[in-house]
PDB file of C-alpha atoms in Angstrom:
ATOM      1  CA  UNK A   1      -0.146  -0.109  -0.230  1.00 83.00           C
ATOM      2  CA  UNK A   2       0.383   3.602  -0.540  1.00 88.00           C
ATOM      3  CA  UNK A   3       3.579   5.283   2.354  1.00 93.00           C
ATOM      4  CA  UNK A   4       4.192   8.863   2.433  1.00 97.00           C
ATOM      5  CA  UNK A   5       6.657  10.444   4.461  1.00 97.00           C
ATOM      6  CA  UNK A   6       7.302  14.223   5.405  1.00 98.00           C
ATOM      7  CA  UNK A   7      10.718  15.858   6.760  1.00 97.00           C
ATOM      8  CA  UNK A   8      10.999  17.977   9.008  1.00 97.00           C
ATOM      9  CA  UNK A   9       9.386  16.967  11.828  1.00 97.00           C
ATOM     10  CA  UNK A  10       9.587  20.598  13.403  1.00 98.00           C
ATOM     11  CA  UNK A  11      10.440  23.632  10.872  1.00 98.00           C
ATOM     12  CA  UNK A  12      11.476  26.953  12.757  1.00 98.00           C
ATOM     13  CA  UNK A  13      11.414  29.945  11.114  1.00 98.00           C
ATOM     14  CA  UNK A  14      11.276  34.121  11.498  1.00 98.00           C
ATOM     15  CA  UNK A  15       8.746  36.123   9.922  1.00 97.00           C
ATOM     16  CA  UNK A  16       9.066  36.474   5.841  1.00 97.00           C
ATOM     17  CA  UNK A  17      11.307  34.320   6.020  1.00 97.00           C
ATOM     18  CA  UNK A  18       9.577  30.878   3.461  1.00 98.00           C
ATOM     19  CA  UNK A  19       9.249  27.744   4.758  1.00 98.00           C
ATOM     20  CA  UNK A  20      10.024  24.384   3.324  1.00 98.00           C
ATOM     21  CA  UNK A  21       8.581  20.938   3.882  1.00 98.00           C
ATOM     22  CA  UNK A  22       8.957  18.254   1.926  1.00 98.00           C
ATOM     23  CA  UNK A  23       6.374  14.619   1.327  1.00 98.00           C
ATOM     24  CA  UNK A  24       7.549  11.408  -0.610  1.00 98.00           C
ATOM     25  CA  UNK A  25       5.199   8.406  -2.102  1.00 97.00           C
ATOM     26  CA  UNK A  26       6.140   5.127  -2.384  1.00 96.00           C
ATOM     27  CA  UNK A  27       2.646   4.693  -4.943  1.00 93.00           C
ATOM     28  CA  UNK A  28       3.294   5.798  -8.390  1.00 92.00           C
ATOM     29  CA  UNK A  29      -0.904   5.344  -8.770  1.00 91.00           C
ATOM     30  CA  UNK A  30      -1.277   8.441  -6.469  1.00 92.00           C
ATOM     31  CA  UNK A  31      -2.642  11.111  -8.513  1.00 91.00           C
ATOM     32  CA  UNK A  32      -3.695  13.569  -5.987  1.00 92.00           C
ATOM     33  CA  UNK A  33      -1.207  15.201  -2.786  1.00 95.00           C
ATOM     34  CA  UNK A  34      -3.167  17.806  -0.988  1.00 95.00           C
ATOM     35  CA  UNK A  35      -1.775  19.829   2.104  1.00 97.00           C
ATOM     36  CA  UNK A  36      -3.513  20.314   5.248  1.00 97.00           C
ATOM     37  CA  UNK A  37      -3.107  22.981   7.581  1.00 97.00           C
ATOM     38  CA  UNK A  38      -4.532  21.949  11.164  1.00 97.00           C
ATOM     39  CA  UNK A  39      -4.237  23.835  14.587  1.00 95.00           C
ATOM     40  CA  UNK A  40      -4.220  22.698  17.587  1.00 90.00           C
ATOM     41  CA  UNK A  41      -7.906  21.282  18.618  1.00 87.00           C
ATOM     42  CA  UNK A  42      -9.536  21.597  15.021  1.00 91.00           C
ATOM     43  CA  UNK A  43      -9.637  19.144  12.737  1.00 93.00           C
ATOM     44  CA  UNK A  44      -7.480  19.869   9.182  1.00 96.00           C
ATOM     45  CA  UNK A  45      -8.125  21.950   6.885  1.00 95.00           C
ATOM     46  CA  UNK A  46      -7.102  22.401   3.228  1.00 94.00           C
ATOM     47  CA  UNK A  47      -4.963  24.501   1.660  1.00 96.00           C
ATOM     48  CA  UNK A  48      -3.975  23.762  -1.822  1.00 95.00           C
ATOM     49  CA  UNK A  49      -3.224  20.207  -3.026  1.00 93.00           C
ATOM     50  CA  UNK A  50      -1.947  19.071  -6.659  1.00 93.00           C
ATOM     51  CA  UNK A  51      -3.314  16.458  -9.391  1.00 90.00           C
ATOM     52  CA  UNK A  52      -0.824  14.328 -11.256  1.00 86.00           C
ATOM     53  CA  UNK A  53      -1.531  16.252 -14.251  1.00 86.00           C
ATOM     54  CA  UNK A  54       0.487  19.140 -12.850  1.00 84.00           C
ATOM     55  CA  UNK A  55       3.926  20.118 -11.888  1.00 91.00           C
ATOM     56  CA  UNK A  56       3.379  23.495  -9.558  1.00 95.00           C
ATOM     57  CA  UNK A  57       0.191  25.718  -8.047  1.00 94.00           C
ATOM     58  CA  UNK A  58       0.433  28.476  -6.411  1.00 96.00           C
ATOM     59  CA  UNK A  59      -2.303  30.419  -4.279  1.00 94.00           C
ATOM     60  CA  UNK A  60      -0.738  33.427  -2.647  1.00 96.00           C
ATOM     61  CA  UNK A  61       1.929  32.644  -0.947  1.00 97.00           C
ATOM     62  CA  UNK A  62       1.564  29.297  -0.975  1.00 98.00           C
ATOM     63  CA  UNK A  63       2.601  26.990  -4.186  1.00 98.00           C
ATOM     64  CA  UNK A  64       3.242  23.516  -3.892  1.00 98.00           C
ATOM     65  CA  UNK A  65       5.564  21.306  -6.865  1.00 97.00           C
ATOM     66  CA  UNK A  66       5.070  17.646  -7.701  1.00 96.00           C
ATOM     67  CA  UNK A  67       7.891  15.603  -9.463  1.00 95.00           C
ATOM     68  CA  UNK A  68       6.434  12.615 -10.396  1.00 93.00           C
ATOM     69  CA  UNK A  69       9.514  10.423 -11.508  1.00 94.00           C
ATOM     70  CA  UNK A  70      10.929  11.114  -8.178  1.00 95.00           C
ATOM     71  CA  UNK A  71       7.701  10.147  -5.833  1.00 96.00           C
ATOM     72  CA  UNK A  72       8.019  14.067  -4.517  1.00 96.00           C
ATOM     73  CA  UNK A  73       6.336  16.317  -3.269  1.00 97.00           C
ATOM     74  CA  UNK A  74       6.980  19.954  -1.625  1.00 98.00           C
ATOM     75  CA  UNK A  75       4.743  22.453   0.002  1.00 98.00           C
ATOM     76  CA  UNK A  76       6.465  25.986  -0.432  1.00 98.00           C
ATOM     77  CA  UNK A  77       5.263  29.119   1.731  1.00 98.00           C
ATOM     78  CA  UNK A  78       6.451  32.730   1.499  1.00 97.00           C
ATOM     79  CA  UNK A  79       6.833  35.832   3.442  1.00 98.00           C
ATOM     80  CA  UNK A  80       5.404  33.756   6.631  1.00 98.00           C
ATOM     81  CA  UNK A  81       3.474  34.944   9.330  1.00 97.00           C
ATOM     82  CA  UNK A  82       2.979  34.213  12.960  1.00 96.00           C
ATOM     83  CA  UNK A  83      -0.719  32.819  11.973  1.00 96.00           C
ATOM     84  CA  UNK A  84       1.272  30.456   9.866  1.00 97.00           C
ATOM     85  CA  UNK A  85       1.984  27.730  12.147  1.00 98.00           C
ATOM     86  CA  UNK A  86       0.681  25.031  13.016  1.00 98.00           C
ATOM     87  CA  UNK A  87       0.889  21.426  12.070  1.00 98.00           C
ATOM     88  CA  UNK A  88       0.899  20.661   8.391  1.00 98.00           C
ATOM     89  CA  UNK A  89       0.528  17.246   6.696  1.00 98.00           C
ATOM     90  CA  UNK A  90       0.882  15.654   2.600  1.00 98.00           C
ATOM     91  CA  UNK A  91      -1.118  13.215   2.025  1.00 96.00           C
ATOM     92  CA  UNK A  92      -1.789  10.902  -1.510  1.00 95.00           C
ATOM     93  CA  UNK A  93      -4.560   8.994  -2.316  1.00 90.00           C
ATOM     94  CA  UNK A  94      -5.850   7.861  -5.934  1.00 84.00           C
ATOM     95  CA  UNK A  95      -8.877   8.478  -7.050  1.00 72.00           C
ATOM     96  CA  UNK A  96      -9.859  11.028  -4.157  1.00 67.00           C
ATOM     97  CA  UNK A  97     -10.884   8.026  -2.268  1.00 77.00           C
ATOM     98  CA  UNK A  98      -9.141   7.831   0.913  1.00 87.00           C
ATOM     99  CA  UNK A  99      -5.975   9.648   1.952  1.00 92.00           C
ATOM    100  CA  UNK A 100      -2.797   8.020   3.722  1.00 94.00           C
ATOM    101  CA  UNK A 101      -1.200  11.301   5.293  1.00 96.00           C
ATOM    102  CA  UNK A 102       2.261  12.266   6.365  1.00 97.00           C
ATOM    103  CA  UNK A 103       3.288  12.088   9.582  1.00 96.00           C
ATOM    104  CA  UNK A 104       3.244  16.242  10.023  1.00 97.00           C
ATOM    105  CA  UNK A 105       5.918  18.723  10.346  1.00 98.00           C
ATOM    106  CA  UNK A 106       5.500  21.804  12.845  1.00 98.00           C
ATOM    107  CA  UNK A 107       5.963  24.854  11.699  1.00 98.00           C
ATOM    108  CA  UNK A 108       6.949  27.444  14.973  1.00 98.00           C
ATOM    109  CA  UNK A 109       6.866  31.070  12.752  1.00 97.00           C
ATOM    110  CA  UNK A 110       8.501  34.023  15.501  1.00 96.00           C
ATOM    111  CA  UNK A 111       7.801  37.271  14.809  1.00 93.00           C
TER     112      UNK A 111
ATOM    113  CA  UNK B   1     -21.732  26.810   9.683  1.00 54.00           C
ATOM    114  CA  UNK B   2     -22.406  23.988   6.987  1.00 72.00           C
ATOM    115  CA  UNK B   3     -19.388  22.280   7.418  1.00 92.00           C
ATOM    116  CA  UNK B   4     -19.037  18.456   8.560  1.00 96.00           C
ATOM    117  CA  UNK B   5     -19.848  18.397  11.497  1.00 97.00           C
ATOM    118  CA  UNK B   6     -18.882  15.546  14.689  1.00 98.00           C
ATOM    119  CA  UNK B   7     -20.783  15.499  18.131  1.00 97.00           C
ATOM    120  CA  UNK B   8     -19.587  15.048  21.004  1.00 97.00           C
ATOM    121  CA  UNK B   9     -16.758  17.153  20.540  1.00 96.00           C
ATOM    122  CA  UNK B  10     -14.605  15.058  24.213  1.00 97.00           C
ATOM    123  CA  UNK B  11     -15.824  11.516  25.308  1.00 98.00           C
ATOM    124  CA  UNK B  12     -13.883  10.385  28.306  1.00 98.00           C
ATOM    125  CA  UNK B  13     -14.952   6.592  28.920  1.00 98.00           C
ATOM    126  CA  UNK B  14     -13.831   4.368  31.248  1.00 98.00           C
ATOM    127  CA  UNK B  15     -11.628   0.309  29.660  1.00 98.00           C
ATOM    128  CA  UNK B  16     -14.647  -1.741  29.055  1.00 98.00           C
ATOM    129  CA  UNK B  17     -17.696   0.880  27.475  1.00 98.00           C
ATOM    130  CA  UNK B  18     -19.512   1.476  24.273  1.00 98.00           C
ATOM    131  CA  UNK B  19     -19.187   4.959  22.722  1.00 98.00           C
ATOM    132  CA  UNK B  20     -21.190   6.513  19.865  1.00 98.00           C
ATOM    133  CA  UNK B  21     -19.363   9.048  17.861  1.00 98.00           C
ATOM    134  CA  UNK B  22     -21.887  10.593  15.103  1.00 98.00           C
ATOM    135  CA  UNK B  23     -21.034  12.637  11.861  1.00 98.00           C
ATOM    136  CA  UNK B  24     -22.842  15.564   9.833  1.00 97.00           C
ATOM    137  CA  UNK B  25     -21.654  15.095   6.379  1.00 96.00           C
ATOM    138  CA  UNK B  26     -21.661  18.821   3.781  1.00 93.00           C
ATOM    139  CA  UNK B  27     -25.328  18.416   2.558  1.00 90.00           C
ATOM    140  CA  UNK B  28     -24.846  16.634  -0.108  1.00 84.00           C
ATOM    141  CA  UNK B  29     -21.707  15.360   0.133  1.00 90.00           C
ATOM    142  CA  UNK B  30     -21.709  11.227  -1.527  1.00 91.00           C
ATOM    143  CA  UNK B  31     -18.241  10.465   0.100  1.00 92.00           C
ATOM    144  CA  UNK B  32     -17.814  10.160   4.311  1.00 94.00           C
ATOM    145  CA  UNK B  33     -14.919   8.909   5.590  1.00 95.00           C
ATOM    146  CA  UNK B  34     -14.186   7.866   9.584  1.00 97.00           C
ATOM    147  CA  UNK B  35      -9.904   8.794  10.535  1.00 97.00           C
ATOM    148  CA  UNK B  36      -8.548   7.864  13.979  1.00 97.00           C
ATOM    149  CA  UNK B  37      -5.669  10.152  15.510  1.00 96.00           C
ATOM    150  CA  UNK B  38      -3.362   9.723  17.613  1.00 95.00           C
ATOM    151  CA  UNK B  39      -0.745  12.174  20.146  1.00 90.00           C
ATOM    152  CA  UNK B  40       1.863  13.692  16.608  1.00 89.00           C
ATOM    153  CA  UNK B  41       0.620  11.878  14.499  1.00 93.00           C
ATOM    154  CA  UNK B  42      -1.191  11.951  10.785  1.00 95.00           C
ATOM    155  CA  UNK B  43      -5.102  10.980  10.813  1.00 96.00           C
ATOM    156  CA  UNK B  44      -4.534   7.422   9.829  1.00 95.00           C
ATOM    157  CA  UNK B  45      -8.056   5.276   7.488  1.00 94.00           C
ATOM    158  CA  UNK B  46     -10.571   4.031   9.016  1.00 95.00           C
ATOM    159  CA  UNK B  47     -13.715   3.400   6.540  1.00 95.00           C
ATOM    160  CA  UNK B  48     -14.980   5.224   3.177  1.00 91.00           C
ATOM    161  CA  UNK B  49     -18.824   4.860   2.517  1.00 93.00           C
ATOM    162  CA  UNK B  50     -19.852   6.263  -1.376  1.00 91.00           C
ATOM    163  CA  UNK B  51     -23.774   7.159   0.101  1.00 92.00           C
ATOM    164  CA  UNK B  52     -24.828   3.666   2.274  1.00 92.00           C
ATOM    165  CA  UNK B  53     -22.286   1.671   1.341  1.00 92.00           C
ATOM    166  CA  UNK B  54     -19.805   0.779   3.242  1.00 92.00           C
ATOM    167  CA  UNK B  55     -16.802   0.549   0.516  1.00 90.00           C
ATOM    168  CA  UNK B  56     -13.387   0.121   2.186  1.00 88.00           C
ATOM    169  CA  UNK B  57     -12.604  -0.587   5.629  1.00 89.00           C
ATOM    170  CA  UNK B  58      -8.900  -0.244   7.638  1.00 90.00           C
ATOM    171  CA  UNK B  59      -6.906  -3.449   9.069  1.00 85.00           C
ATOM    172  CA  UNK B  60      -7.368  -0.612  11.760  1.00 82.00           C
ATOM    173  CA  UNK B  61     -11.131  -1.206  11.759  1.00 84.00           C
ATOM    174  CA  UNK B  62     -11.141  -4.343  14.390  1.00 88.00           C
ATOM    175  CA  UNK B  63     -14.546  -5.823  15.511  1.00 92.00           C
ATOM    176  CA  UNK B  64     -14.085  -3.983  18.307  1.00 96.00           C
ATOM    177  CA  UNK B  65     -16.305  -0.839  15.858  1.00 96.00           C
ATOM    178  CA  UNK B  66     -18.926  -0.483  13.132  1.00 95.00           C
ATOM    179  CA  UNK B  67     -19.713   2.540  11.217  1.00 96.00           C
ATOM    180  CA  UNK B  68     -22.825   2.558   9.397  1.00 96.00           C
ATOM    181  CA  UNK B  69     -24.212   5.123   7.490  1.00 96.00           C
ATOM    182  CA  UNK B  70     -27.992   4.007   7.481  1.00 91.00           C
ATOM    183  CA  UNK B  71     -29.912   6.417   5.198  1.00 87.00           C
ATOM    184  CA  UNK B  72     -26.848   7.848   3.004  1.00 85.00           C
ATOM    185  CA  UNK B  73     -26.149  11.058   5.188  1.00 91.00           C
ATOM    186  CA  UNK B  74     -25.004  10.866   8.692  1.00 96.00           C
ATOM    187  CA  UNK B  75     -22.785   8.603   9.756  1.00 97.00           C
ATOM    188  CA  UNK B  76     -22.012   6.968  13.937  1.00 98.00           C
ATOM    189  CA  UNK B  77     -18.725   4.968  14.173  1.00 98.00           C
ATOM    190  CA  UNK B  78     -19.029   2.860  17.067  1.00 97.00           C
ATOM    191  CA  UNK B  79     -16.356   0.875  19.577  1.00 97.00           C
ATOM    192  CA  UNK B  80     -17.476  -1.879  21.596  1.00 97.00           C
ATOM    193  CA  UNK B  81     -15.543  -2.344  25.021  1.00 97.00           C
ATOM    194  CA  UNK B  82     -12.631   0.468  24.998  1.00 98.00           C
ATOM    195  CA  UNK B  83      -9.295  -0.065  25.761  1.00 96.00           C
ATOM    196  CA  UNK B  84      -6.878   2.079  26.927  1.00 96.00           C
ATOM    197  CA  UNK B  85      -5.258   2.092  22.994  1.00 95.00           C
ATOM    198  CA  UNK B  86      -8.914   3.827  21.737  1.00 97.00           C
ATOM    199  CA  UNK B  87      -7.542   7.095  23.047  1.00 97.00           C
ATOM    200  CA  UNK B  88      -7.536   8.781  19.391  1.00 97.00           C
ATOM    201  CA  UNK B  89      -9.242  11.891  17.766  1.00 97.00           C
ATOM    202  CA  UNK B  90     -11.594  10.429  15.852  1.00 98.00           C
ATOM    203  CA  UNK B  91     -11.868  12.362  12.274  1.00 97.00           C
ATOM    204  CA  UNK B  92     -15.237  12.596  10.292  1.00 97.00           C
ATOM    205  CA  UNK B  93     -14.348  14.116   6.556  1.00 96.00           C
ATOM    206  CA  UNK B  94     -17.001  14.559   3.578  1.00 94.00           C
ATOM    207  CA  UNK B  95     -16.114  15.172  -0.122  1.00 90.00           C
ATOM    208  CA  UNK B  96     -18.993  15.189  -3.219  1.00 84.00           C
ATOM    209  CA  UNK B  97     -19.043  11.794  -5.815  1.00 72.00           C
ATOM    210  CA  UNK B  98     -18.784  14.046  -8.784  1.00 64.00           C
ATOM    211  CA  UNK B  99     -15.864  16.541  -9.454  1.00 59.00           C
ATOM    212  CA  UNK B 100     -13.115  14.617  -7.742  1.00 61.00           C
ATOM    213  CA  UNK B 101     -12.759  17.010  -4.962  1.00 68.00           C
ATOM    214  CA  UNK B 102     -11.335  17.906  -1.796  1.00 84.00           C
ATOM    215  CA  UNK B 103     -11.823  15.745   1.054  1.00 89.00           C
ATOM    216  CA  UNK B 104     -12.889  18.079   3.677  1.00 92.00           C
ATOM    217  CA  UNK B 105     -12.816  17.467   7.257  1.00 95.00           C
ATOM    218  CA  UNK B 106     -14.744  17.989  11.066  1.00 96.00           C
ATOM    219  CA  UNK B 107     -13.475  19.144  14.347  1.00 96.00           C
ATOM    220  CA  UNK B 108     -12.788  15.520  15.527  1.00 97.00           C
ATOM    221  CA  UNK B 109     -14.099  13.652  18.573  1.00 97.00           C
ATOM    222  CA  UNK B 110     -12.067  13.854  21.185  1.00 97.00           C
ATOM    223  CA  UNK B 111     -11.432  10.370  23.237  1.00 98.00           C
ATOM    224  CA  UNK B 112      -9.302   9.046  26.342  1.00 98.00           C
ATOM    225  CA  UNK B 113     -10.560   5.786  27.163  1.00 98.00           C
ATOM    226  CA  UNK B 114      -9.893   6.326  31.084  1.00 97.00           C
TER     227      UNK B 114
END
């Protein structure tokens, strides 16, 4: 079955810096790769996603890149703000069915 | 708010008791998913419904766990004879069948077994 690895587990940056979180997946059949942000005591919230027919997608300060050959995908957050502090999860799925999540990255943005 | 609703938000139970959680998906979302999240980990898939049909169950879903979606709308997840290892956040998500769009998660039910 699918396995998703995520790095780093924690990431501390200064406000205004960029943050990059990386994930790898094992199942080449996976074709949908969402990123979720989870704040304390809340459910995961989708922030951006990418499908396997696209190499890059951007939405304001966040972007995701996908390398299907290497089975890597990454989340890029630019101009980080303290409110970006949260746990971020990558996930992979085939056919928009069950999601297999990474282990999460705790992002801390210091003012 | 028309998002995914879960009830209760928190549940504390004694070991050996049965518990039941409810999930109300976004209106007209055909697909409904249950996930379990333990501290410091990502959510793990438990089971998935398309309308009232339960299409897939994870090996994590032991025979003490049962999920239903009798009318294709809300769903319940029951855990019988709870164990301390069942302590976790139980998350529900829903998505529309058409258009292959993303899954929207509820706030979760945090279960503590003492």
